Amino acid sequence: MANVTVIGAQWGDEGKGKIVDWLASRADAVVRFQGGHNAGHTLVVGDKVYKLSLLPSGIVTGTLSVIGNGVVLDPWALKAEIEKLEGQGVTIDADNFAVADNCPLILPLHRDLDGLRETAAGAGKIGTTGRGIGPAYEDKVGRRAIRVCDLAHLDQLEPQLDRLCAHHDALRAGFDQPPVDREALLADLREIAPFVLQFAQPVWKRLKKVRKAGAKILFEGAQGVLLDVDHGTYPFVTSSNTVSGTAAAGSGLGPGSTGFVLGIVKAYTTRVGSGPFPTELDDATGQRLGERGHEFGTVTGRQRRCGWFDAVLVRQSCAISGVTGIALTKLDVLDGFDTVRICTGYRLNGKILDYFPSHSAEQAAVEPIYEEMEGWRETTAGARSWAELPAQAIKYIQRVQELIETPVALVSTSPEREDTILVRDPFLD
Ligand code: IMP
């Protein structure tokens, strides 16, 4: 298994950044395969801090970085992110960066629609990142998207623009908005086209070559399994498939290419945006988790909702995504609690459930069944071996592992790269 696929096993924000950064430093290629600039993470390399949203993590170390066809690409966000990184001294060129030429574009009209719909939905809003992700994916499956390869043929765009605008103008009229300004859109596309096209290519071909040469590929997932459009807390989800299987379809490699599936799991639970959250704590404990864990969204700055670890959800995520092993993160946030709780099942209408049901009303109605464990007073922050962990913290990790029916491959004990307890190296497995 030379390749590794990293996915979030909760609602995103599990601390993928540090783990992906560590793995990216040893990979030959890093591939984003879904989502867009709704993702966000911070990389700390030496004394420099890099904020990435769309670009794969390998970019800061010069590793071949690829945006696969499964991503929705905002070309202006791409340009801004690249220019910012170049300003920090990072070299980005066609040698170390490629964008799939069949990648659909996020256009200003998608951002407009995202905002209009969220505002109109009132209390029923999804709580999106407002980046136009959902509308762009809708146009992709609706077969009216403008894709990266179209940027090389803008003189032939009229029929596509007709289809796209007919759809959006009808929606916009319903929201009392003027029709799409086609001339302005076309002018903007003409201006941005050369920038994007310098990186555009059939990336499946490049990845095939890289793979044939024996390279180690890191597939970098965004968001988390519980935000998956099929398997997540629908409709409070993102608009892509966030499960590991998407790594193959979203990059143009076969299903055997995903390798070791590393599920990133936070030692407690958080979520941004609306939707069911069985173990959410609306009290001082939830506030304490949020403060200790610095739980604010990287992209939108929103405060994250916090709660106890939900083993039912993570067991389900690991099963759905074929997780080989997990990386447990942010254990130190639980330091100092007298007792800690883990959700081991749900109660719904007098019945006990060992899984999360599909219907949103049932998802909202389940009551968590908790198992309580003694906490630990000592700090786990910075531990690099089991011997440095308090006995109760080890018991907690073992219980988590048992309940989710998936082994722990590593435990991350601080944002620092070296503060990690390695049980199984995903690249060597
Ligand atoms: P969208 O992806 O912007 O459409 O947002 C849909 C849902 O996914 C909202 O609940 C967002 O808060 C959530 N979401 C999207 N991207 C992320 C992420 O990177 N981390 C955590 N939540 C996310």
Coordinates of C-alpha atoms and ligand atoms in Angstrom, one line a residue:
M1 CA 0.0 0.0 0.0
A2 CA 2.1 2.9 -1.2
N3 CA -0.7 5.5 -1.1
V4 CA -2.6 7.1 1.7
T5 CA -6.1 8.6 1.7
V6 CA -6.8 11.0 4.5
I7 CA -10.4 11.8 5.4
G8 CA -12.2 13.4 8.3
A9 CA -14.4 10.9 10.1
Q10 CA -16.7 13.5 11.8
W11 CA -18.1 16.8 10.6
G12 CA -14.8 18.2 9.4
D13 CA -12.2 20.2 11.5
E14 CA -10.8 17.1 13.0
G15 CA -7.3 18.4 12.7
K16 CA -6.5 17.0 9.3
G17 CA -4.0 19.9 8.6
K18 CA -1.2 18.7 10.8
I19 CA -1.5 15.0 9.8
V20 CA -1.7 15.8 6.1
D21 CA 1.3 18.1 6.4
W22 CA 3.3 15.4 8.1
L23 CA 2.3 12.8 5.4
A24 CA 2.7 15.3 2.6
S25 CA 6.4 15.8 3.5
R26 CA 6.9 12.2 2.7
A27 CA 4.6 11.9 -0.3
D28 CA 5.6 12.3 -4.0
A29 CA 2.3 13.8 -5.0
V30 CA -0.7 15.3 -3.0
V31 CA -4.1 15.2 -4.6
R32 CA -7.3 17.1 -3.6
F33 CA -10.3 15.1 -4.9
Q34 CA -13.5 16.8 -3.7
G35 CA -14.8 20.0 -2.2
G36 CA -13.4 23.4 -3.0
H37 CA -12.4 26.5 -1.1
N38 CA -14.9 25.7 1.6
A39 CA -12.1 23.8 3.3
G40 CA -9.4 25.5 5.2
H41 CA -6.3 24.7 7.1
T42 CA -3.3 26.2 8.6
L43 CA 0.2 24.8 8.0
V44 CA 3.1 25.8 10.2
V45 CA 6.5 25.1 8.6
G46 CA 9.4 26.4 10.6
D47 CA 8.5 30.0 11.5
K48 CA 6.1 30.5 8.6
V49 CA 2.3 30.1 8.8
Y50 CA 0.5 29.2 5.5
K51 CA -3.3 29.3 5.2
L52 CA -4.6 26.9 2.5
S53 CA -8.1 26.6 1.3
L54 CA -8.0 25.1 -2.2
L55 CA -4.4 24.2 -2.8
P56 CA -3.2 20.7 -1.7
S57 CA -0.9 20.7 1.3
G58 CA 2.2 19.5 -0.7
I59 CA 2.4 22.9 -2.4
V60 CA 4.4 24.6 0.4
T61 CA 7.2 22.0 0.2
G62 CA 7.3 21.8 -3.6
T63 CA 5.7 18.3 -3.7
L64 CA 3.7 17.7 -6.9
S65 CA 0.2 19.1 -6.0
V66 CA -2.9 18.2 -8.0
I67 CA -6.4 19.5 -8.0
G68 CA -8.5 16.6 -9.3
N69 CA -11.7 16.6 -11.3
G70 CA -13.9 16.0 -8.2
V71 CA -13.1 19.5 -6.9
V72 CA -15.1 22.6 -7.8
L73 CA -12.7 25.3 -8.7
D74 CA -13.2 29.0 -8.1
P75 CA -10.5 30.4 -10.5
W76 CA -10.3 33.8 -8.7
A77 CA -9.9 32.1 -5.3
L78 CA -7.2 30.0 -6.9
K79 CA -5.3 33.0 -8.2
A80 CA -5.6 34.9 -4.9
E81 CA -4.3 31.9 -2.9
I82 CA -1.4 31.3 -5.3
E83 CA -0.4 34.9 -5.2
K84 CA -0.6 35.0 -1.5
L85 CA 1.7 31.9 -1.2
E86 CA 4.1 33.3 -3.8
G87 CA 4.3 36.4 -1.7
Q88 CA 5.4 34.1 1.2
G89 CA 8.2 32.7 -1.1
V90 CA 6.5 29.5 -2.3
T91 CA 7.2 28.6 -5.9
I92 CA 4.2 27.4 -7.9
D93 CA 4.5 26.4 -11.5
A94 CA 3.4 23.8 -14.0
D95 CA 6.2 21.5 -12.7
N96 CA 4.7 21.2 -9.1
F97 CA 1.1 22.1 -9.7
A98 CA -1.7 20.7 -11.9
V99 CA -5.4 21.3 -12.2
A100 CA -7.7 18.8 -13.9
D101 CA -9.0 20.2 -17.1
N102 CA -12.3 18.6 -16.6
C103 CA -12.8 20.4 -13.2
P104 CA -16.1 22.4 -13.0
L105 CA -15.7 26.1 -12.2
I106 CA -17.4 28.0 -9.4
L107 CA -18.6 31.3 -10.9
P108 CA -19.8 34.5 -9.2
L109 CA -23.4 33.4 -10.0
H110 CA -22.9 30.3 -7.8
R111 CA -21.8 32.4 -4.9
D112 CA -24.8 34.7 -5.5
L113 CA -27.2 31.7 -5.4
D114 CA -25.6 30.2 -2.3
G115 CA -26.2 33.5 -0.5
L116 CA -29.7 34.1 -1.8
R117 CA -30.9 30.6 -0.9
E118 CA -29.4 30.7 2.6
T119 CA -31.0 34.1 3.3
A120 CA -34.4 33.0 2.0
A121 CA -34.3 29.7 4.0
G122 CA -34.3 31.6 7.3
A123 CA -34.2 29.2 10.2
G124 CA -34.0 26.3 7.8
K125 CA -30.7 27.3 6.3
I126 CA -27.9 24.8 5.9
G127 CA -25.3 27.2 7.3
T128 CA -23.0 26.9 4.2
T129 CA -19.6 28.5 3.9
G130 CA -21.2 30.8 1.3
R131 CA -18.5 29.9 -1.3
G132 CA -21.0 28.7 -4.0
I133 CA -20.0 25.0 -3.5
G134 CA -23.5 23.5 -3.7
P135 CA -24.7 25.5 -6.7
A136 CA -21.5 24.6 -8.6
Y137 CA -21.9 20.9 -8.0
E138 CA -25.6 21.2 -9.0
D139 CA -24.6 22.6 -12.3
K140 CA -22.0 19.9 -12.8
V141 CA -24.6 17.1 -12.5
G142 CA -27.1 19.3 -14.3
R143 CA -24.7 19.2 -17.2
R144 CA -24.5 23.0 -17.6
A145 CA -21.2 23.7 -15.8
I146 CA -18.4 25.6 -17.4
R147 CA -15.2 23.6 -16.9
V148 CA -11.5 24.4 -16.9
C149 CA -11.1 23.1 -20.4
D150 CA -13.7 25.5 -21.6
L151 CA -11.4 28.4 -20.8
A152 CA -9.3 27.4 -23.8
H153 CA -12.4 27.7 -26.1
L154 CA -14.2 30.7 -24.9
D155 CA -15.2 31.7 -28.4
Q156 CA -17.4 28.6 -28.5
L157 CA -19.0 29.2 -25.1
E158 CA -22.3 30.7 -26.3
P159 CA -24.4 27.5 -26.3
Q160 CA -23.2 26.5 -22.9
L161 CA -23.8 30.0 -21.5
D162 CA -27.3 29.8 -23.0
R163 CA -28.0 26.7 -21.0
L164 CA -26.4 27.9 -17.8
C165 CA -28.0 31.3 -17.9
A166 CA -31.5 30.0 -18.8
H167 CA -31.3 28.0 -15.6
H168 CA -29.8 30.8 -13.4
D169 CA -31.9 33.6 -14.8
A170 CA -35.1 31.7 -13.9
L171 CA -33.8 31.2 -10.3
R172 CA -32.6 34.7 -10.0
A173 CA -36.0 36.1 -11.2
G174 CA -37.6 34.1 -8.3
F175 CA -35.3 35.9 -5.9
D176 CA -36.0 39.3 -7.5
Q177 CA -32.5 39.5 -9.0
P178 CA -31.4 40.8 -12.4
P179 CA -30.4 38.2 -15.0
V180 CA -26.8 37.1 -15.2
D181 CA -24.6 39.7 -16.9
R182 CA -23.2 37.5 -19.6
E183 CA -20.9 40.0 -21.1
A184 CA -19.3 40.7 -17.7
L185 CA -19.0 37.0 -17.0
L186 CA -17.4 36.3 -20.3
A187 CA -15.0 39.2 -19.8
D188 CA -14.0 37.9 -16.4
L189 CA -13.4 34.4 -17.8
R190 CA -11.3 35.8 -20.6
E191 CA -9.2 37.6 -18.1
I192 CA -8.6 34.7 -15.7
A193 CA -8.3 32.0 -18.4
P194 CA -4.5 32.2 -19.1
F195 CA -3.8 32.0 -15.4
V196 CA -5.7 28.8 -14.9
L197 CA -4.8 27.2 -18.3
Q198 CA -1.0 27.3 -17.5
F199 CA -1.8 24.5 -14.9
A200 CA -4.6 22.7 -16.7
Q201 CA -4.1 19.2 -18.0
P202 CA -5.7 15.7 -17.9
V203 CA -4.4 15.0 -14.4
W204 CA -5.4 11.3 -14.5
K205 CA -2.7 10.9 -17.1
R206 CA -0.1 12.6 -15.1
L207 CA -1.1 10.6 -12.0
K208 CA -1.0 7.4 -13.9
K209 CA 2.6 8.2 -14.9
V210 CA 3.6 9.1 -11.4
R211 CA 2.0 6.0 -10.0
K212 CA 3.7 3.8 -12.6
A213 CA 7.0 5.2 -11.5
G214 CA 6.3 3.9 -7.9
A215 CA 5.4 7.3 -6.4
K216 CA 3.6 7.6 -3.1
I217 CA 0.4 9.5 -3.5
L218 CA -1.4 11.3 -0.7
F219 CA -5.1 11.9 -1.3
E220 CA -6.2 14.8 0.8
G221 CA -9.9 14.8 1.7
A222 CA -11.8 17.9 2.9
Q223 CA -14.7 18.2 5.3
G224 CA -15.8 14.9 6.9
V225 CA -17.8 11.8 6.4
L226 CA -20.8 13.1 8.3
L227 CA -21.0 16.0 5.7
D228 CA -21.0 13.5 2.8
V229 CA -24.0 14.2 0.5
D230 CA -25.1 10.5 0.6
H231 CA -23.9 9.3 4.0
G232 CA -24.0 12.5 6.1
T233 CA -26.7 14.3 8.0
Y234 CA -28.6 15.1 4.9
P235 CA -29.7 17.8 4.0
F236 CA -27.2 19.5 6.4
V237 CA -24.2 18.3 4.4
T238 CA -21.9 19.6 1.8
S239 CA -22.5 18.8 -1.8
S240 CA -19.7 16.4 -2.5
N241 CA -19.0 12.8 -1.5
T242 CA -16.4 13.1 1.3
V243 CA -15.9 9.4 1.8
S244 CA -12.6 7.7 0.8
G245 CA -14.0 6.1 -2.3
T246 CA -14.2 9.6 -3.9
A247 CA -10.4 9.7 -4.0
A248 CA -10.5 7.4 -7.0
A249 CA -13.4 9.0 -8.9
G250 CA -12.3 12.5 -8.0
S251 CA -8.8 12.1 -9.4
G252 CA -9.2 9.7 -12.2
L253 CA -7.4 6.7 -10.7
G254 CA -9.0 3.3 -10.1
P255 CA -10.5 2.1 -6.8
G256 CA -7.3 0.1 -5.9
S257 CA -5.3 3.3 -5.7
T258 CA -6.6 4.7 -2.4
G259 CA -4.2 2.6 -0.2
F260 CA -4.3 3.1 3.5
V261 CA -7.4 5.0 4.5
L262 CA -6.5 7.2 7.5
G263 CA -9.6 8.6 9.3
I264 CA -8.9 11.7 11.3
V265 CA -10.9 11.6 14.5
K266 CA -11.1 14.3 17.2
A267 CA -11.2 13.1 20.8
Y268 CA -14.5 14.9 21.2
T269 CA -17.0 16.2 18.6
T270 CA -17.6 19.5 16.8
R271 CA -19.7 20.8 14.0
V272 CA -20.1 24.2 12.2
G273 CA -23.4 25.1 10.5
S274 CA -26.8 23.7 11.2
G275 CA -28.0 20.1 11.6
P276 CA -28.4 17.3 14.1
F277 CA -25.7 16.7 16.7
P278 CA -26.7 14.1 19.3
T279 CA -23.9 14.8 21.8
E280 CA -23.9 18.6 21.6
L281 CA -23.4 20.3 24.9
D282 CA -25.1 23.6 25.4
D283 CA -23.6 24.2 28.7
A284 CA -20.3 25.1 30.5
T285 CA -18.7 21.8 29.5
G286 CA -19.4 22.5 25.8
Q287 CA -18.0 26.0 26.2
R288 CA -14.9 24.6 27.9
L289 CA -14.3 22.2 25.0
G290 CA -14.7 25.1 22.6
E291 CA -12.3 27.4 24.5
R292 CA -9.6 24.7 25.1
G293 CA -9.9 23.4 21.6
H294 CA -9.9 26.9 19.9
E295 CA -13.0 25.9 18.1
F296 CA -13.5 28.6 15.5
G297 CA -13.9 27.9 11.8
T298 CA -10.8 28.5 9.7
V299 CA -12.8 29.7 6.6
T300 CA -15.7 31.6 8.1
G301 CA -14.5 32.3 11.7
R302 CA -17.8 30.9 13.0
Q303 CA -17.9 29.4 16.5
R304 CA -18.1 25.6 16.4
R305 CA -20.7 23.6 18.3
C306 CA -19.0 21.1 20.7
G307 CA -19.9 17.9 22.5
W308 CA -18.7 14.6 23.8
F309 CA -17.1 11.9 21.6
D310 CA -19.8 10.0 19.7
A311 CA -18.5 6.4 19.1
V312 CA -21.7 5.5 17.1
L313 CA -21.1 8.1 14.5
V314 CA -17.4 7.4 14.2
R315 CA -17.9 3.7 13.9
Q316 CA -20.4 4.3 11.1
S317 CA -18.0 6.7 9.3
C318 CA -15.1 4.2 9.6
A319 CA -17.3 1.5 8.2
I320 CA -18.7 3.6 5.3
S321 CA -15.2 4.9 4.4
G322 CA -13.3 1.6 4.9
V323 CA -11.0 3.3 7.3
T324 CA -7.8 1.2 7.9
G325 CA -6.7 3.1 11.0
I326 CA -7.5 6.4 12.7
A327 CA -5.4 9.4 13.8
L328 CA -6.8 10.6 17.1
T329 CA -6.4 14.3 17.6
K330 CA -6.8 17.0 20.3
L331 CA -6.8 14.6 23.2
D332 CA -5.3 17.3 25.4
V333 CA -8.5 19.3 25.2
L334 CA -10.0 16.6 27.5
D335 CA -7.1 17.0 30.1
G336 CA -8.4 18.1 33.5
F337 CA -11.9 16.8 33.4
D338 CA -13.0 14.8 36.5
T339 CA -15.0 12.5 34.2
V340 CA -15.3 12.2 30.4
R341 CA -18.2 10.7 28.5
I342 CA -18.5 8.6 25.3
C343 CA -21.7 8.1 23.4
T344 CA -22.2 4.3 22.9
G345 CA -25.7 4.1 21.5
Y346 CA -28.9 6.0 21.0
R347 CA -32.4 5.8 22.4
L348 CA -35.2 6.5 19.9
N349 CA -38.9 6.0 20.6
G350 CA -38.1 3.5 23.4
K351 CA -35.7 1.5 21.2
I352 CA -31.9 1.3 21.4
L353 CA -30.0 2.0 18.2
D354 CA -26.4 1.1 17.5
Y355 CA -26.3 3.2 14.3
F356 CA -27.3 6.7 13.2
P357 CA -30.6 6.6 11.3
S358 CA -31.0 8.2 7.8
H359 CA -34.1 10.3 8.4
S360 CA -33.3 13.9 9.6
A361 CA -36.2 14.0 12.1
E362 CA -34.9 10.7 13.6
Q363 CA -31.4 12.0 13.6
A364 CA -32.5 15.1 15.5
A365 CA -34.6 13.0 18.0
V366 CA -32.1 10.4 19.0
E367 CA -30.9 10.6 22.6
P368 CA -27.3 9.6 23.3
I369 CA -26.6 6.8 25.8
Y370 CA -23.4 7.6 27.6
E371 CA -20.6 5.6 29.2
E372 CA -18.8 7.7 31.8
M373 CA -15.1 7.2 32.5
E374 CA -12.8 8.7 35.0
G375 CA -10.8 11.6 33.6
W376 CA -7.1 12.5 34.0
R377 CA -5.6 15.5 35.7
E378 CA -2.1 15.4 34.1
T379 CA -1.5 17.0 30.7
T380 CA -1.3 14.8 27.6
A381 CA -0.1 17.8 25.5
G382 CA 3.2 17.1 23.7
A383 CA 3.3 13.4 24.6
R384 CA 5.4 11.4 22.1
S385 CA 5.1 7.9 23.5
W386 CA 2.5 5.9 25.4
A387 CA 4.7 6.1 28.5
E388 CA 4.2 9.8 28.6
L389 CA 0.4 9.5 28.7
P390 CA -1.6 9.2 32.0
A391 CA -3.1 5.7 32.5
Q392 CA -6.7 7.0 32.3
A393 CA -6.0 8.7 28.9
I394 CA -4.7 5.4 27.6
K395 CA -7.8 3.7 28.8
Y396 CA -9.9 6.4 27.0
I397 CA -8.0 5.8 23.7
Q398 CA -8.4 2.0 24.1
R399 CA -12.1 2.3 24.7
V400 CA -12.5 4.6 21.7
Q401 CA -10.7 2.1 19.5
E402 CA -12.8 -0.8 20.8
L403 CA -16.1 1.0 20.3
I404 CA -15.3 2.3 16.8
E405 CA -14.0 -1.2 15.8
T406 CA -11.0 0.5 14.1
P407 CA -7.4 0.6 15.3
V408 CA -5.6 3.7 16.3
A409 CA -2.7 4.4 13.9
L410 CA -1.5 7.5 15.5
V411 CA -2.3 10.0 18.3
S412 CA -1.6 13.6 17.8
T413 CA -0.9 15.5 21.1
S414 CA -0.3 19.1 19.9
P415 CA -0.2 21.1 16.7
E416 CA 3.6 20.5 16.5
R417 CA 4.5 17.9 13.9
E418 CA 6.8 15.9 16.3
D419 CA 4.1 15.7 19.1
T420 CA 2.7 12.4 17.7
I421 CA 2.6 8.9 19.0
L422 CA 3.0 6.7 16.0
V423 CA 1.5 3.2 16.2
R424 CA 1.4 2.3 12.5
D425 CA 3.0 4.3 9.7
P426 CA 0.3 4.6 7.0
F427 CA 2.9 4.9 4.2
L428 CA 4.7 1.7 5.4
D429 CA 1.7 -0.4 6.1
Ligands
IMP1 P1 -20.9 24.2 1.9 O1 -19.9 23.1 1.8 O2 -20.3 25.6 1.9 O3 -22.1 24.0 1.0 O4 -21.5 24.0 3.4 C1 -22.3 22.9 3.8 C2 -22.1 22.5 5.2 O5 -20.7 21.9 5.3 C3 -22.1 23.6 6.2 O6 -22.6 23.0 7.5 C4 -20.7 24.0 6.4 O7 -20.4 24.5 7.7 C5 -20.0 22.6 6.3 N1 -18.6 22.7 5.9 C6 -18.2 22.9 4.6 N2 -16.8 22.9 4.6 C7 -16.4 22.6 5.8 C8 -15.1 22.4 6.4 O8 -14.1 22.5 5.7 N3 -15.1 22.1 7.7 C9 -16.2 22.0 8.5 N4 -17.5 22.1 7.9 C10 -17.5 22.5 6.6

